[in-house]
Structures are given as C-alpha cells and as structure tokens.
C-alpha cells in the first residue's frame, strides 16, 4: 500500500526533511582531511540532537551508527570507525532523521579536500542523475520513468547503477512502498500520484554495477574496487513540479533539466 500524505502530514514532514537537509549540510562542512569517520558520526549525533530530532538509522535493523559514511569504493551503509579521512578520498554521507513523527532522508558525496578529475566527474554525474530522476517525478508518470531517467543518464556517461539497493517511499517509516530502482524494473511501474513522498537515491559505480556486503554485515562495496557515489533527496509528488523536501534552496540552475 502506498501512503499518500495529506497537507497535515506535510506540515510535519516538511520540517523533518528541512532538519535532515540542515544536518547533512553541517556534517559535510565538518568533513576535512584528518578526521575519523567516528568523529563525523559523533558530530552528526550532536547536530541531530541540537535540532531536537533523532537518527532514523540508529537501531534500524540493529544498525549501529547515526549516519552512513561510505568512503571511496564503499557504496552505502558504511559504518563509522577508526578510519581517517584523507585528502583525495570521496565520502558519501547519508542522513535520516525522525522529527515530529516523520522521516527526512538525504545523502550526498563530497571530496575530502579535493579529488581526482574522474572522481569529481562521478560525483557530478550522480548528482545530475538524481535531478534527472526528480524531473521525471511528475503526476501521471510511473516509477519506471524516474528509474529510466536515472539509468539512461548514468550509462550515457559511462558509469553504472547499483541494482541491489533502491530508492523508496518514506514518511512515518523509512522504507515505504513503492521501491524506486535506479534501473528500469518493469515490476516497479506504479503510477505517481500527488501526495506520494519518495526518497530518490542513485548509487553510481565508476566501474561495474556489482556490489558485495563486507563481513561487518553492513558496509556495501563495489566488487571491482571502483569508486562509488550516492545522492539522495526526499521528494513530494505534487499536481505540478516535484517539491524537493530535503532541499531548502531552490534547484540550482546548473542542475536544472529541461
Ligand atoms: N538511508 C538509507 C536509505 O537511504 C537506509 C539506511 S538503513 C540503515 O535508504 F540501516 F543503515 F540505517
Ligand atoms: Co538515505
Ligand atoms: Co533512502
């Protein structure tokens, strides 16, 4: 069953998503060469608390951290620990918070200090793929239209989309129907309707699409060791243009798609 949000739901979900967005921005600003991923996660925990929210991840299926911090060939669900972030690393931060009973879910990948031209291109293509997907999130379209927009853009740029992890509906719970794959899956072809709130989240590998889970039971890495990037927004389907709930700014014109 797909939950359609009412204006009343949105009165709480908009602030929840705004908090997630603000927290992610603070985490990103904290990242610099020399900090450990544990320090990043502890900082995130403090920021989430200061906003009067709590982590949507901590304890979810026994997940042990407040955020997901995935470095270089790590795709998603990276666990915070002793790892020191180095100049040239790329780090994906996924932040989900619960606030006023609703969840906001958003992620982005950034370079630590700076990175290679190819790593920057991977991040740019993944971010643009997210906006291509969002641009297809129109009422009357189907989930497959979002999936196709993302997959087509990524593959045209020589990268690949992860199959095993997908976007999702989000609201009072983190993973609601429908699933929103980053590749065309004919089984996921639900009609998009106003009131649906979707976490659209391309995970893009520089090399092959296959991934594996490390022995820690969480960290997802590329099988071929290639770099991976991840961008995510929580988006509301409206009667018109999609509303990016985890974006307090307007869509940057650089990223706007026609
Ligand atoms: N935030 C992830 C997503 O975007 C899910 C994290 S699951 C957790 O869907 F267990 F790691 F928290
Ligand atoms: Co997320
Ligand atoms: Co998500």
PDB file of C-alpha atoms and ligand atoms in Angstrom:
ATOM      1  CA  UNK A   1       0.000   0.000   0.000  1.00  0.00           C
ATOM      2  CA  UNK A   2       1.316   3.437  -0.963  1.00  0.00           C
ATOM      3  CA  UNK A   3       0.688   6.138   1.654  1.00  0.00           C
ATOM      4  CA  UNK A   4      -0.446   9.460   0.185  1.00  0.00           C
ATOM      5  CA  UNK A   5       0.473  12.341   2.501  1.00  0.00           C
ATOM      6  CA  UNK A   6      -2.137  14.901   3.403  1.00  0.00           C
ATOM      7  CA  UNK A   7      -1.423  18.601   3.964  1.00  0.00           C
ATOM      8  CA  UNK A   8      -1.496  17.756   7.660  1.00  0.00           C
ATOM      9  CA  UNK A   9       1.187  15.068   7.244  1.00  0.00           C
ATOM     10  CA  UNK A  10       3.246  17.523   5.250  1.00  0.00           C
ATOM     11  CA  UNK A  11       3.060  20.134   7.995  1.00  0.00           C
ATOM     12  CA  UNK A  12       5.311  17.804   9.983  1.00  0.00           C
ATOM     13  CA  UNK A  13       7.187  16.104   7.160  1.00  0.00           C
ATOM     14  CA  UNK A  14       8.434  19.345   5.591  1.00  0.00           C
ATOM     15  CA  UNK A  15      10.187  20.369   8.824  1.00  0.00           C
ATOM     16  CA  UNK A  16      11.565  16.826   9.252  1.00  0.00           C
ATOM     17  CA  UNK A  17      13.084  16.984   5.796  1.00  0.00           C
ATOM     18  CA  UNK A  18      14.392  20.504   6.411  1.00  0.00           C
ATOM     19  CA  UNK A  19      16.155  19.237   9.530  1.00  0.00           C
ATOM     20  CA  UNK A  20      17.688  16.318   7.616  1.00  0.00           C
ATOM     21  CA  UNK A  21      18.913  18.741   4.975  1.00  0.00           C
ATOM     22  CA  UNK A  22      20.371  21.162   7.512  1.00  0.00           C
ATOM     23  CA  UNK A  23      22.066  18.367   9.447  1.00  0.00           C
ATOM     24  CA  UNK A  24      23.626  16.948   6.284  1.00  0.00           C
ATOM     25  CA  UNK A  25      24.982  20.384   5.361  1.00  0.00           C
ATOM     26  CA  UNK A  26      26.618  20.688   8.786  1.00  0.00           C
ATOM     27  CA  UNK A  27      28.135  17.223   8.546  1.00  0.00           C
ATOM     28  CA  UNK A  28      29.552  17.983   5.102  1.00  0.00           C
ATOM     29  CA  UNK A  29      31.112  21.214   6.405  1.00  0.00           C
ATOM     30  CA  UNK A  30      32.759  19.241   9.239  1.00  0.00           C
ATOM     31  CA  UNK A  31      34.495  16.812   6.891  1.00  0.00           C
ATOM     32  CA  UNK A  32      38.180  17.512   6.291  1.00  0.00           C
ATOM     33  CA  UNK A  33      41.419  15.552   5.998  1.00  0.00           C
ATOM     34  CA  UNK A  34      42.459  14.003   9.316  1.00  0.00           C
ATOM     35  CA  UNK A  35      39.062  13.414  10.909  1.00  0.00           C
ATOM     36  CA  UNK A  36      37.893   9.879  11.540  1.00  0.00           C
ATOM     37  CA  UNK A  37      34.557   8.586  10.378  1.00  0.00           C
ATOM     38  CA  UNK A  38      33.650   8.045  14.050  1.00  0.00           C
ATOM     39  CA  UNK A  39      34.261  11.735  14.738  1.00  0.00           C
ATOM     40  CA  UNK A  40      31.990  12.562  11.808  1.00  0.00           C
ATOM     41  CA  UNK A  41      29.242  10.298  13.165  1.00  0.00           C
ATOM     42  CA  UNK A  42      29.590  11.673  16.711  1.00  0.00           C
ATOM     43  CA  UNK A  43      29.405  15.213  15.333  1.00  0.00           C
ATOM     44  CA  UNK A  44      26.289  14.196  13.386  1.00  0.00           C
ATOM     45  CA  UNK A  45      24.710  12.767  16.534  1.00  0.00           C
ATOM     46  CA  UNK A  46      25.255  16.065  18.360  1.00  0.00           C
ATOM     47  CA  UNK A  47      23.842  18.129  15.490  1.00  0.00           C
ATOM     48  CA  UNK A  48      20.765  15.887  15.165  1.00  0.00           C
ATOM     49  CA  UNK A  49      20.169  16.240  18.902  1.00  0.00           C
ATOM     50  CA  UNK A  50      20.602  20.037  18.803  1.00  0.00           C
ATOM     51  CA  UNK A  51      17.822  20.138  16.197  1.00  0.00           C
ATOM     52  CA  UNK A  52      15.536  18.214  18.535  1.00  0.00           C
ATOM     53  CA  UNK A  53      15.499  15.227  16.181  1.00  0.00           C
ATOM     54  CA  UNK A  54      16.823  11.687  16.367  1.00  0.00           C
ATOM     55  CA  UNK A  55      18.588   9.433  13.913  1.00  0.00           C
ATOM     56  CA  UNK A  56      16.294   7.325  11.762  1.00  0.00           C
ATOM     57  CA  UNK A  57      19.156   4.847  11.240  1.00  0.00           C
ATOM     58  CA  UNK A  58      20.433   4.099  14.737  1.00  0.00           C
ATOM     59  CA  UNK A  59      18.832   0.801  15.761  1.00  0.00           C
ATOM     60  CA  UNK A  60      17.086   0.309  12.428  1.00  0.00           C
ATOM     61  CA  UNK A  61      17.539  -3.458  11.908  1.00  0.00           C
ATOM     62  CA  UNK A  62      20.228  -3.066  14.600  1.00  0.00           C
ATOM     63  CA  UNK A  63      22.204  -0.543  12.531  1.00  0.00           C
ATOM     64  CA  UNK A  64      24.895   0.716  14.972  1.00  0.00           C
ATOM     65  CA  UNK A  65      25.582   4.321  13.814  1.00  0.00           C
ATOM     66  CA  UNK A  66      23.706   7.626  13.486  1.00  0.00           C
ATOM     67  CA  UNK A  67      24.603   8.119   9.833  1.00  0.00           C
ATOM     68  CA  UNK A  68      26.006   6.059   6.972  1.00  0.00           C
ATOM     69  CA  UNK A  69      29.530   7.114   5.989  1.00  0.00           C
ATOM     70  CA  UNK A  70      30.825   5.334   2.903  1.00  0.00           C
ATOM     71  CA  UNK A  71      34.343   6.046   1.620  1.00  0.00           C
ATOM     72  CA  UNK A  72      35.679   5.543  -1.947  1.00  0.00           C
ATOM     73  CA  UNK A  73      34.657   2.029  -3.090  1.00  0.00           C
ATOM     74  CA  UNK A  74      32.062   1.827  -0.302  1.00  0.00           C
ATOM     75  CA  UNK A  75      28.629   2.300  -1.859  1.00  0.00           C
ATOM     76  CA  UNK A  76      26.242   2.680   1.099  1.00  0.00           C
ATOM     77  CA  UNK A  77      25.784   1.698   4.762  1.00  0.00           C
ATOM     78  CA  UNK A  78      29.432   2.401   5.653  1.00  0.00           C
ATOM     79  CA  UNK A  79      29.977   2.117   9.409  1.00  0.00           C
ATOM     80  CA  UNK A  80      31.762   4.847  11.355  1.00  0.00           C
ATOM     81  CA  UNK A  81      35.031   3.742  12.936  1.00  0.00           C
ATOM     82  CA  UNK A  82      38.753   4.477  13.240  1.00  0.00           C
ATOM     83  CA  UNK A  83      39.240   5.197   9.551  1.00  0.00           C
ATOM     84  CA  UNK A  84      40.946   8.549   8.976  1.00  0.00           C
ATOM     85  CA  UNK A  85      39.649  10.566   6.026  1.00  0.00           C
ATOM     86  CA  UNK A  86      42.499  11.539   3.679  1.00  0.00           C
ATOM     87  CA  UNK A  87      42.836  14.257   1.078  1.00  0.00           C
ATOM     88  CA  UNK A  88      41.534  12.804  -2.189  1.00  0.00           C
ATOM     89  CA  UNK A  89      39.012  10.424  -0.635  1.00  0.00           C
ATOM     90  CA  UNK A  90      35.385  10.768  -1.636  1.00  0.00           C
ATOM     91  CA  UNK A  91      32.876  10.224   1.146  1.00  0.00           C
ATOM     92  CA  UNK A  92      29.153   9.574   0.894  1.00  0.00           C
ATOM     93  CA  UNK A  93      27.130  10.727   3.889  1.00  0.00           C
ATOM     94  CA  UNK A  94      23.551   9.506   4.271  1.00  0.00           C
ATOM     95  CA  UNK A  95      21.463  11.257   6.917  1.00  0.00           C
ATOM     96  CA  UNK A  96      17.982  10.212   8.007  1.00  0.00           C
ATOM     97  CA  UNK A  97      16.244  11.905  10.914  1.00  0.00           C
ATOM     98  CA  UNK A  98      12.963  11.482  12.733  1.00  0.00           C
ATOM     99  CA  UNK A  99      11.304  14.759  13.665  1.00  0.00           C
ATOM    100  CA  UNK A 100       7.675  15.336  14.646  1.00  0.00           C
ATOM    101  CA  UNK A 101       6.982  11.690  13.768  1.00  0.00           C
ATOM    102  CA  UNK A 102       8.224  11.876  10.177  1.00  0.00           C
ATOM    103  CA  UNK A 103      11.447  10.963   8.448  1.00  0.00           C
ATOM    104  CA  UNK A 104      13.623  13.017   6.134  1.00  0.00           C
ATOM    105  CA  UNK A 105      16.237  11.050   4.201  1.00  0.00           C
ATOM    106  CA  UNK A 106      19.040  12.688   2.211  1.00  0.00           C
ATOM    107  CA  UNK A 107      22.578  11.880   1.113  1.00  0.00           C
ATOM    108  CA  UNK A 108      25.455  13.334  -0.827  1.00  0.00           C
ATOM    109  CA  UNK A 109      29.038  12.531  -1.762  1.00  0.00           C
ATOM    110  CA  UNK A 110      31.856  15.030  -1.317  1.00  0.00           C
ATOM    111  CA  UNK A 111      35.603  15.083  -1.808  1.00  0.00           C
ATOM    112  CA  UNK A 112      37.799  15.291   1.271  1.00  0.00           C
ATOM    113  CA  UNK A 113      39.769  18.456   0.478  1.00  0.00           C
ATOM    114  CA  UNK A 114      39.948  17.638  -3.224  1.00  0.00           C
ATOM    115  CA  UNK A 115      39.897  14.652  -5.516  1.00  0.00           C
ATOM    116  CA  UNK A 116      40.806  13.362  -8.964  1.00  0.00           C
ATOM    117  CA  UNK A 117      39.054  14.709 -12.048  1.00  0.00           C
ATOM    118  CA  UNK A 118      37.442  11.306 -12.617  1.00  0.00           C
ATOM    119  CA  UNK A 119      36.134  11.109  -9.031  1.00  0.00           C
ATOM    120  CA  UNK A 120      34.678  14.605  -9.443  1.00  0.00           C
ATOM    121  CA  UNK A 121      33.009  13.543 -12.685  1.00  0.00           C
ATOM    122  CA  UNK A 122      31.497  10.523 -10.914  1.00  0.00           C
ATOM    123  CA  UNK A 123      30.038  12.783  -8.226  1.00  0.00           C
ATOM    124  CA  UNK A 124      28.743  15.308 -10.774  1.00  0.00           C
ATOM    125  CA  UNK A 125      27.100  12.610 -12.893  1.00  0.00           C
ATOM    126  CA  UNK A 126      25.481  11.015  -9.832  1.00  0.00           C
ATOM    127  CA  UNK A 127      24.116  14.347  -8.584  1.00  0.00           C
ATOM    128  CA  UNK A 128      22.800  15.212 -12.033  1.00  0.00           C
ATOM    129  CA  UNK A 129      21.266  11.713 -12.280  1.00  0.00           C
ATOM    130  CA  UNK A 130      19.334  12.485  -9.104  1.00  0.00           C
ATOM    131  CA  UNK A 131      17.975  15.680 -10.688  1.00  0.00           C
ATOM    132  CA  UNK A 132      17.146  13.824 -13.912  1.00  0.00           C
ATOM    133  CA  UNK A 133      15.128  11.383 -11.787  1.00  0.00           C
ATOM    134  CA  UNK A 134      13.434  14.197  -9.869  1.00  0.00           C
ATOM    135  CA  UNK A 135      12.492  15.933 -13.129  1.00  0.00           C
ATOM    136  CA  UNK A 136      10.608  12.759 -14.134  1.00  0.00           C
ATOM    137  CA  UNK A 137       8.736  12.635 -10.804  1.00  0.00           C
ATOM    138  CA  UNK A 138       5.543  14.064 -12.294  1.00  0.00           C
ATOM    139  CA  UNK A 139       1.945  13.027 -11.576  1.00  0.00           C
ATOM    140  CA  UNK A 140       0.735  10.542 -14.175  1.00  0.00           C
ATOM    141  CA  UNK A 141       4.257   9.309 -14.856  1.00  0.00           C
ATOM    142  CA  UNK A 142       5.343   5.972 -13.415  1.00  0.00           C
ATOM    143  CA  UNK A 143       8.156   4.917 -11.104  1.00  0.00           C
ATOM    144  CA  UNK A 144       9.843   3.446 -14.191  1.00  0.00           C
ATOM    145  CA  UNK A 145      10.043   6.954 -15.682  1.00  0.00           C
ATOM    146  CA  UNK A 146      12.188   8.033 -12.723  1.00  0.00           C
ATOM    147  CA  UNK A 147      14.266   4.842 -12.977  1.00  0.00           C
ATOM    148  CA  UNK A 148      14.787   5.245 -16.717  1.00  0.00           C
ATOM    149  CA  UNK A 149      15.814   8.888 -16.430  1.00  0.00           C
ATOM    150  CA  UNK A 150      18.486   7.967 -13.884  1.00  0.00           C
ATOM    151  CA  UNK A 151      19.771   4.847 -15.624  1.00  0.00           C
ATOM    152  CA  UNK A 152      19.910   6.451 -19.068  1.00  0.00           C
ATOM    153  CA  UNK A 153      21.841   9.459 -17.822  1.00  0.00           C
ATOM    154  CA  UNK A 154      24.329   7.399 -15.804  1.00  0.00           C
ATOM    155  CA  UNK A 155      25.039   4.873 -18.541  1.00  0.00           C
ATOM    156  CA  UNK A 156      25.344   7.590 -21.216  1.00  0.00           C
ATOM    157  CA  UNK A 157      28.168   8.932 -19.078  1.00  0.00           C
ATOM    158  CA  UNK A 158      29.942   5.565 -18.899  1.00  0.00           C
ATOM    159  CA  UNK A 159      29.103   4.679 -15.300  1.00  0.00           C
ATOM    160  CA  UNK A 160      26.774   2.020 -13.864  1.00  0.00           C
ATOM    161  CA  UNK A 161      23.853   1.963 -11.439  1.00  0.00           C
ATOM    162  CA  UNK A 162      23.684  -0.374  -8.457  1.00  0.00           C
ATOM    163  CA  UNK A 163      20.818  -2.874  -8.674  1.00  0.00           C
ATOM    164  CA  UNK A 164      20.659  -4.348  -5.160  1.00  0.00           C
ATOM    165  CA  UNK A 165      19.741  -1.132  -3.325  1.00  0.00           C
ATOM    166  CA  UNK A 166      16.958   1.180  -4.404  1.00  0.00           C
ATOM    167  CA  UNK A 167      15.065   4.327  -3.512  1.00  0.00           C
ATOM    168  CA  UNK A 168      11.789   4.093  -1.648  1.00  0.00           C
ATOM    169  CA  UNK A 169       8.694   5.729  -0.304  1.00  0.00           C
ATOM    170  CA  UNK A 170       9.313   7.492   3.002  1.00  0.00           C
ATOM    171  CA  UNK A 171       7.117   9.044   5.659  1.00  0.00           C
ATOM    172  CA  UNK A 172       6.333   7.844   9.165  1.00  0.00           C
ATOM    173  CA  UNK A 173       8.610   4.891   8.382  1.00  0.00           C
ATOM    174  CA  UNK A 174      11.876   4.938   6.483  1.00  0.00           C
ATOM    175  CA  UNK A 175      11.104   2.347   3.859  1.00  0.00           C
ATOM    176  CA  UNK A 176       7.572   2.511   2.498  1.00  0.00           C
ATOM    177  CA  UNK A 177       6.188   1.424  -0.836  1.00  0.00           C
ATOM    178  CA  UNK A 178       6.936   1.919  -3.630  1.00  0.00           C
ATOM    179  CA  UNK A 179      10.509   0.860  -4.301  1.00  0.00           C
ATOM    180  CA  UNK A 180      12.234   3.313  -6.639  1.00  0.00           C
ATOM    181  CA  UNK A 181      15.010   1.451  -8.502  1.00  0.00           C
ATOM    182  CA  UNK A 182      17.770   3.298 -10.316  1.00  0.00           C
ATOM    183  CA  UNK A 183      17.329   0.945 -13.277  1.00  0.00           C
ATOM    184  CA  UNK A 184      14.188   0.072 -15.208  1.00  0.00           C
ATOM    185  CA  UNK A 185      12.434  -2.741 -13.384  1.00  0.00           C
ATOM    186  CA  UNK A 186       9.080  -3.490 -15.061  1.00  0.00           C
ATOM    187  CA  UNK A 187       7.764  -4.789 -11.718  1.00  0.00           C
ATOM    188  CA  UNK A 188       8.187  -1.296 -10.222  1.00  0.00           C
ATOM    189  CA  UNK A 189       5.892   0.657 -12.503  1.00  0.00           C
ATOM    190  CA  UNK A 190       3.388   2.218 -10.106  1.00  0.00           C
ATOM    191  CA  UNK A 191       1.676   5.397 -11.216  1.00  0.00           C
ATOM    192  CA  UNK A 192       2.966   8.552  -9.486  1.00  0.00           C
ATOM    193  CA  UNK A 193       0.259  10.483  -7.650  1.00  0.00           C
ATOM    194  CA  UNK A 194       0.202  13.792  -5.759  1.00  0.00           C
ATOM    195  CA  UNK A 195       0.929  13.193  -2.075  1.00  0.00           C
ATOM    196  CA  UNK A 196       3.500  10.458  -2.616  1.00  0.00           C
ATOM    197  CA  UNK A 197       6.822  11.161  -0.888  1.00  0.00           C
ATOM    198  CA  UNK A 198       9.776   9.343  -2.417  1.00  0.00           C
ATOM    199  CA  UNK A 199      13.435   9.031  -1.484  1.00  0.00           C
ATOM    200  CA  UNK A 200      15.132   9.091  -4.878  1.00  0.00           C
ATOM    201  CA  UNK A 201      18.737   7.978  -4.483  1.00  0.00           C
ATOM    202  CA  UNK A 202      21.031   6.952  -7.323  1.00  0.00           C
ATOM    203  CA  UNK A 203      24.027   4.867  -6.241  1.00  0.00           C
ATOM    204  CA  UNK A 204      26.518   5.003  -9.095  1.00  0.00           C
ATOM    205  CA  UNK A 205      29.708   2.992  -9.612  1.00  0.00           C
ATOM    206  CA  UNK A 206      32.595   4.199 -11.759  1.00  0.00           C
ATOM    207  CA  UNK A 207      33.144   0.585 -12.889  1.00  0.00           C
ATOM    208  CA  UNK A 208      30.873  -2.405 -12.914  1.00  0.00           C
ATOM    209  CA  UNK A 209      27.489  -2.404 -11.127  1.00  0.00           C
ATOM    210  CA  UNK A 210      28.066  -5.456  -8.885  1.00  0.00           C
ATOM    211  CA  UNK A 211      28.392  -4.949  -5.137  1.00  0.00           C
ATOM    212  CA  UNK A 212      29.035  -7.107  -2.097  1.00  0.00           C
ATOM    213  CA  UNK A 213      28.480  -6.727   1.646  1.00  0.00           C
ATOM    214  CA  UNK A 214      31.559  -6.819   3.917  1.00  0.00           C
ATOM    215  CA  UNK A 215      31.868  -9.171   6.902  1.00  0.00           C
ATOM    216  CA  UNK A 216      30.672  -6.408   9.235  1.00  0.00           C
ATOM    217  CA  UNK A 217      27.239  -7.251   7.810  1.00  0.00           C
ATOM    218  CA  UNK A 218      26.566  -3.672   6.647  1.00  0.00           C
ATOM    219  CA  UNK A 219      29.192  -1.987   4.501  1.00  0.00           C
ATOM    220  CA  UNK A 220      28.355  -2.353   0.807  1.00  0.00           C
ATOM    221  CA  UNK A 221      31.370  -2.083  -1.545  1.00  0.00           C
ATOM    222  CA  UNK A 222      31.872  -2.360  -5.291  1.00  0.00           C
ATOM    223  CA  UNK A 223      33.050  -5.825  -6.289  1.00  0.00           C
ATOM    224  CA  UNK A 224      35.648  -4.418  -8.699  1.00  0.00           C
ATOM    225  CA  UNK A 225      37.005  -1.883  -6.202  1.00  0.00           C
ATOM    226  CA  UNK A 226      35.888   1.087  -8.302  1.00  0.00           C
ATOM    227  CA  UNK A 227      34.685   4.326  -6.706  1.00  0.00           C
ATOM    228  CA  UNK A 228      31.003   4.831  -5.924  1.00  0.00           C
ATOM    229  CA  UNK A 229      28.851   7.915  -5.291  1.00  0.00           C
ATOM    230  CA  UNK A 230      25.388   8.426  -3.778  1.00  0.00           C
ATOM    231  CA  UNK A 231      23.000  11.402  -3.826  1.00  0.00           C
ATOM    232  CA  UNK A 232      19.526  11.336  -2.297  1.00  0.00           C
ATOM    233  CA  UNK A 233      16.594  13.678  -1.801  1.00  0.00           C
ATOM    234  CA  UNK A 234      13.161  13.167  -0.299  1.00  0.00           C
ATOM    235  CA  UNK A 235      10.724  14.455  -2.908  1.00  0.00           C
ATOM    236  CA  UNK A 236       6.974  15.197  -2.859  1.00  0.00           C
ATOM    237  CA  UNK A 237       4.897  14.436  -5.935  1.00  0.00           C
ATOM    238  CA  UNK A 238       2.543  17.379  -6.484  1.00  0.00           C
ATOM    239  CA  UNK A 239      -0.032  18.302  -9.131  1.00  0.00           C
ATOM    240  CA  UNK A 240       2.816  20.079 -10.905  1.00  0.00           C
ATOM    241  CA  UNK A 241       6.577  20.171 -10.440  1.00  0.00           C
ATOM    242  CA  UNK A 242       8.067  17.880  -7.785  1.00  0.00           C
ATOM    243  CA  UNK A 243       8.924  19.547  -4.477  1.00  0.00           C
ATOM    244  CA  UNK A 244      12.357  18.661  -3.100  1.00  0.00           C
ATOM    245  CA  UNK A 245      11.642  18.452   0.616  1.00  0.00           C
ATOM    246  CA  UNK A 246      15.277  17.968   1.649  1.00  0.00           C
ATOM    247  CA  UNK A 247      16.426  20.994  -0.309  1.00  0.00           C
ATOM    248  CA  UNK A 248      15.853  24.309   1.405  1.00  0.00           C
ATOM    249  CA  UNK A 249      17.377  26.144  -1.519  1.00  0.00           C
ATOM    250  CA  UNK A 250      15.847  26.167  -4.993  1.00  0.00           C
ATOM    251  CA  UNK A 251      17.143  23.698  -7.532  1.00  0.00           C
ATOM    252  CA  UNK A 252      20.478  25.163  -8.725  1.00  0.00           C
ATOM    253  CA  UNK A 253      20.110  26.379 -12.312  1.00  0.00           C
ATOM    254  CA  UNK A 254      23.315  24.497 -13.203  1.00  0.00           C
ATOM    255  CA  UNK A 255      21.456  21.289 -12.425  1.00  0.00           C
ATOM    256  CA  UNK A 256      18.121  22.198 -13.905  1.00  0.00           C
ATOM    257  CA  UNK A 257      16.951  19.882 -16.645  1.00  0.00           C
ATOM    258  CA  UNK A 258      14.680  20.974 -19.459  1.00  0.00           C
TER     259      UNK A 258
HETATM  260  N1  LIG B   1      19.208   5.860   4.481  1.00  0.00           N
HETATM  261  C1  LIG B   1      19.320   4.637   3.803  1.00  0.00           C
HETATM  262  C2  LIG B   1      18.420   4.845   2.633  1.00  0.00           C
HETATM  263  O1  LIG B   1      18.615   5.852   2.054  1.00  0.00           O
HETATM  264  C3  LIG B   1      18.960   3.493   4.656  1.00  0.00           C
HETATM  265  C4  LIG B   1      19.901   3.330   5.756  1.00  0.00           C
HETATM  266  S1  LIG B   1      19.499   1.869   6.501  1.00  0.00           S
HETATM  267  C5  LIG B   1      20.417   1.814   7.870  1.00  0.00           C
HETATM  268  O2  LIG B   1      17.507   4.136   2.315  1.00  0.00           O
HETATM  269  F1  LIG B   1      20.120   0.731   8.467  1.00  0.00           F
HETATM  270  F2  LIG B   1      21.666   1.870   7.509  1.00  0.00           F
HETATM  271  F3  LIG B   1      20.167   2.821   8.605  1.00  0.00           F
HETATM  272 CO1  LIG B   2      19.296   7.689   2.894  1.00  0.00          CO
HETATM  273 CO1  LIG B   3      16.782   6.356   1.372  1.00  0.00          CO
END
